[in-house]
């Protein structure tokens, strides 16, 4: 651990009972969590994929929004730590009878729960829950705010592909995040994680989906993907979140795709070893062409695999800190 954390390693203790945002984590916290995840990676390759780290503990997946990757990944991560896992979906629950988010969380906690993993369409929902319960709360995506474990698994994937897991120091790297930045919790968490590790970030998208406020976060902004591509080490393609659009953000899907879609033709402009990332779910043929999504440059399935170790580390550290 000392190599990653420098001279302060011996004094360092993970200080957070909750994992709500990457904005509030220090670069040391992020490196410590990534290093902890490295230690958990081997569990998934054993024939018996379990360690007793959270034996006797209970983790609840409290999901108010659809999910494939994050929900399954948190479930498996908790199982691999030997915790009991309870799945909760708003559909089919007493939320349909008018029960509030806070009452729902408090009732679930009253069953003797150690961690609640929350996904909710409202920004700030995970923090609200954390203020109402005594157990750990992990944010699995809250509205347009943050998706911290996605940001962590993305930087973990970059570090592994580019052999930077010794230090998790991203100095000299430049990453483009492309698409619907305005509605993206993934973009916000990525910006915080990448910058805290030392990378530069350029955000690319149509003016209607690229708020100028990101400049204040230290990001470069561009509307020209062709100009940006040759200068970046990784490109993270985002889905257009049609379900969150309140007005038409671009003239047509065809025009969006021709300007901001990552096509095989456009990839000719990029470095040969550029990393192509996507948090999923992908709209093949819109923001990314299948030939690119399934190419050797793509880290898309590695991101999903890496999510397990990241979520094991997140659960282990936060429940441990409780
Ligand atoms: N990346 C991500 O959050 O995917 P899901 O919506 O499937 O969880």
mmCIF file with all atom_site columns, N, CA and C and ligand atoms in Angstrom, residues 63 65-72 119 140-141 147 150 153 185-186 239 278-281 311, ligand 1:
data_model
loop_
_atom_site.group_PDB
_atom_site.id
_atom_site.type_symbol
_atom_site.label_atom_id
_atom_site.label_alt_id
_atom_site.label_comp_id
_atom_site.label_asym_id
_atom_site.label_entity_id
_atom_site.label_seq_id
_atom_site.pdbx_PDB_ins_code
_atom_site.Cartn_x
_atom_site.Cartn_y
_atom_site.Cartn_z
_atom_site.occupancy
_atom_site.B_iso_or_equiv
_atom_site.pdbx_formal_charge
_atom_site.auth_seq_id
_atom_site.auth_comp_id
_atom_site.auth_asym_id
_atom_site.auth_atom_id
_atom_site.pdbx_PDB_model_num
ATOM   1  N N  . UNK A 1 63  ? -33.238 0.216  -5.364  1.00 0.00 ? 63  UNK A N  1
ATOM   2  C CA . UNK A 1 63  ? -33.185 0.800  -6.704  1.00 0.00 ? 63  UNK A CA 1
ATOM   3  C C  . UNK A 1 63  ? -34.546 1.340  -7.132  1.00 0.00 ? 63  UNK A C  1
ATOM   4  N N  . UNK A 1 65  ? -34.653 3.205  -9.987  1.00 0.00 ? 65  UNK A N  1
ATOM   5  C CA . UNK A 1 65  ? -34.461 3.395  -11.429 1.00 0.00 ? 65  UNK A CA 1
ATOM   6  C C  . UNK A 1 65  ? -33.915 2.102  -12.003 1.00 0.00 ? 65  UNK A C  1
ATOM   7  N N  . UNK A 1 66  ? -34.155 1.888  -13.295 1.00 0.00 ? 66  UNK A N  1
ATOM   8  C CA . UNK A 1 66  ? -33.675 0.664  -13.943 1.00 0.00 ? 66  UNK A CA 1
ATOM   9  C C  . UNK A 1 66  ? -32.147 0.580  -13.906 1.00 0.00 ? 66  UNK A C  1
ATOM   10 N N  . UNK A 1 67  ? -31.662 -0.638 -13.891 1.00 0.00 ? 67  UNK A N  1
ATOM   11 C CA . UNK A 1 67  ? -30.212 -0.858 -13.942 1.00 0.00 ? 67  UNK A CA 1
ATOM   12 C C  . UNK A 1 67  ? -29.944 -2.296 -14.348 1.00 0.00 ? 67  UNK A C  1
ATOM   13 N N  . UNK A 1 68  ? -28.947 -2.493 -15.158 1.00 0.00 ? 68  UNK A N  1
ATOM   14 C CA . UNK A 1 68  ? -28.452 -3.847 -15.434 1.00 0.00 ? 68  UNK A CA 1
ATOM   15 C C  . UNK A 1 68  ? -27.122 -4.047 -14.717 1.00 0.00 ? 68  UNK A C  1
ATOM   16 N N  . UNK A 1 69  ? -26.130 -3.219 -15.060 1.00 0.00 ? 69  UNK A N  1
ATOM   17 C CA . UNK A 1 69  ? -24.769 -3.406 -14.580 1.00 0.00 ? 69  UNK A CA 1
ATOM   18 C C  . UNK A 1 69  ? -24.610 -3.106 -13.089 1.00 0.00 ? 69  UNK A C  1
ATOM   19 N N  . UNK A 1 70  ? -25.033 -1.914 -12.660 1.00 0.00 ? 70  UNK A N  1
ATOM   20 C CA . UNK A 1 70  ? -24.720 -1.473 -11.299 1.00 0.00 ? 70  UNK A CA 1
ATOM   21 C C  . UNK A 1 70  ? -25.408 -2.360 -10.264 1.00 0.00 ? 70  UNK A C  1
ATOM   22 N N  . UNK A 1 71  ? -26.652 -2.687 -10.534 1.00 0.00 ? 71  UNK A N  1
ATOM   23 C CA . UNK A 1 71  ? -27.406 -3.501 -9.579  1.00 0.00 ? 71  UNK A CA 1
ATOM   24 C C  . UNK A 1 71  ? -26.785 -4.895 -9.441  1.00 0.00 ? 71  UNK A C  1
ATOM   25 N N  . UNK A 1 72  ? -26.548 -5.536 -10.584 1.00 0.00 ? 72  UNK A N  1
ATOM   26 C CA . UNK A 1 72  ? -25.979 -6.895 -10.534 1.00 0.00 ? 72  UNK A CA 1
ATOM   27 C C  . UNK A 1 72  ? -24.581 -6.866 -9.922  1.00 0.00 ? 72  UNK A C  1
ATOM   28 N N  . UNK A 1 119 ? -30.067 3.775  -5.813  1.00 0.00 ? 119 UNK A N  1
ATOM   29 C CA . UNK A 1 119 ? -30.164 4.444  -7.125  1.00 0.00 ? 119 UNK A CA 1
ATOM   30 C C  . UNK A 1 119 ? -31.514 5.141  -7.175  1.00 0.00 ? 119 UNK A C  1
ATOM   31 N N  . UNK A 1 140 ? -25.558 4.687  -5.977  1.00 0.00 ? 140 UNK A N  1
ATOM   32 C CA . UNK A 1 140 ? -25.459 3.904  -7.227  1.00 0.00 ? 140 UNK A CA 1
ATOM   33 C C  . UNK A 1 140 ? -25.961 4.713  -8.413  1.00 0.00 ? 140 UNK A C  1
ATOM   34 N N  . UNK A 1 141 ? -25.968 6.050  -8.254  1.00 0.00 ? 141 UNK A N  1
ATOM   35 C CA . UNK A 1 141 ? -26.436 6.943  -9.320  1.00 0.00 ? 141 UNK A CA 1
ATOM   36 C C  . UNK A 1 141 ? -27.642 7.722  -8.844  1.00 0.00 ? 141 UNK A C  1
ATOM   37 N N  . UNK A 1 147 ? -22.304 9.349  -10.037 1.00 0.00 ? 147 UNK A N  1
ATOM   38 C CA . UNK A 1 147 ? -22.345 7.882  -10.072 1.00 0.00 ? 147 UNK A CA 1
ATOM   39 C C  . UNK A 1 147 ? -20.932 7.447  -9.660  1.00 0.00 ? 147 UNK A C  1
ATOM   40 N N  . UNK A 1 150 ? -19.125 4.247  -10.764 1.00 0.00 ? 150 UNK A N  1
ATOM   41 C CA . UNK A 1 150 ? -18.836 4.239  -12.205 1.00 0.00 ? 150 UNK A CA 1
ATOM   42 C C  . UNK A 1 150 ? -17.563 5.042  -12.481 1.00 0.00 ? 150 UNK A C  1
ATOM   43 N N  . UNK A 1 153 ? -14.636 2.909  -11.319 1.00 0.00 ? 153 UNK A N  1
ATOM   44 C CA . UNK A 1 153 ? -14.306 1.758  -12.176 1.00 0.00 ? 153 UNK A CA 1
ATOM   45 C C  . UNK A 1 153 ? -13.740 2.237  -13.515 1.00 0.00 ? 153 UNK A C  1
ATOM   46 N N  . UNK A 1 185 ? -24.497 11.929 -14.842 1.00 0.00 ? 185 UNK A N  1
ATOM   47 C CA . UNK A 1 185 ? -23.842 11.737 -13.539 1.00 0.00 ? 185 UNK A CA 1
ATOM   48 C C  . UNK A 1 185 ? -22.495 11.035 -13.727 1.00 0.00 ? 185 UNK A C  1
ATOM   49 N N  . UNK A 1 186 ? -22.398 10.235 -14.792 1.00 0.00 ? 186 UNK A N  1
ATOM   50 C CA . UNK A 1 186 ? -21.125 9.550  -15.080 1.00 0.00 ? 186 UNK A CA 1
ATOM   51 C C  . UNK A 1 186 ? -20.046 10.580 -15.413 1.00 0.00 ? 186 UNK A C  1
ATOM   52 N N  . UNK A 1 239 ? -24.152 7.941  -23.462 1.00 0.00 ? 239 UNK A N  1
ATOM   53 C CA . UNK A 1 239 ? -25.473 7.771  -24.087 1.00 0.00 ? 239 UNK A CA 1
ATOM   54 C C  . UNK A 1 239 ? -26.227 9.095  -24.036 1.00 0.00 ? 239 UNK A C  1
ATOM   55 N N  . UNK A 1 278 ? -17.233 3.206  -22.518 1.00 0.00 ? 278 UNK A N  1
ATOM   56 C CA . UNK A 1 278 ? -18.666 3.529  -22.489 1.00 0.00 ? 278 UNK A CA 1
ATOM   57 C C  . UNK A 1 278 ? -19.227 2.929  -21.204 1.00 0.00 ? 278 UNK A C  1
ATOM   58 N N  . UNK A 1 279 ? -19.995 3.716  -20.437 1.00 0.00 ? 279 UNK A N  1
ATOM   59 C CA . UNK A 1 279 ? -20.511 3.163  -19.174 1.00 0.00 ? 279 UNK A CA 1
ATOM   60 C C  . UNK A 1 279 ? -21.667 2.182  -19.385 1.00 0.00 ? 279 UNK A C  1
ATOM   61 N N  . UNK A 1 280 ? -22.284 2.217  -20.581 1.00 0.00 ? 280 UNK A N  1
ATOM   62 C CA . UNK A 1 280 ? -23.479 1.424  -20.836 1.00 0.00 ? 280 UNK A CA 1
ATOM   63 C C  . UNK A 1 280 ? -24.678 2.045  -20.136 1.00 0.00 ? 280 UNK A C  1
ATOM   64 N N  . UNK A 1 281 ? -25.882 1.773  -20.616 1.00 0.00 ? 281 UNK A N  1
ATOM   65 C CA . UNK A 1 281 ? -26.174 0.984  -21.808 1.00 0.00 ? 281 UNK A CA 1
ATOM   66 C C  . UNK A 1 281 ? -25.835 1.772  -23.089 1.00 0.00 ? 281 UNK A C  1
ATOM   67 N N  . UNK A 1 311 ? -16.660 -2.185 -6.389  1.00 0.00 ? 311 UNK A N  1
ATOM   68 C CA . UNK A 1 311 ? -17.815 -2.186 -5.461  1.00 0.00 ? 311 UNK A CA 1
ATOM   69 C C  . UNK A 1 311 ? -17.522 -3.035 -4.227  1.00 0.00 ? 311 UNK A C  1
HETATM 70 N N1 . LIG B 2 .   ? -23.401 2.151  -16.154 1.00 0.00 ? 1   LIG B N1 1
HETATM 71 C C1 . LIG B 2 .   ? -24.562 1.962  -15.520 1.00 0.00 ? 1   LIG B C1 1
HETATM 72 O O1 . LIG B 2 .   ? -24.872 2.623  -14.532 1.00 0.00 ? 1   LIG B O1 1
HETATM 73 O O2 . LIG B 2 .   ? -25.355 0.974  -16.056 1.00 0.00 ? 1   LIG B O2 1
HETATM 74 P P1 . LIG B 2 .   ? -26.745 0.519  -15.457 1.00 0.00 ? 1   LIG B P1 1
HETATM 75 O O3 . LIG B 2 .   ? -27.728 1.649  -15.635 1.00 0.00 ? 1   LIG B O3 1
HETATM 76 O O4 . LIG B 2 .   ? -27.141 -0.702 -16.243 1.00 0.00 ? 1   LIG B O4 1
HETATM 77 O O5 . LIG B 2 .   ? -26.546 0.208  -14.001 1.00 0.00 ? 1   LIG B O5 1
#
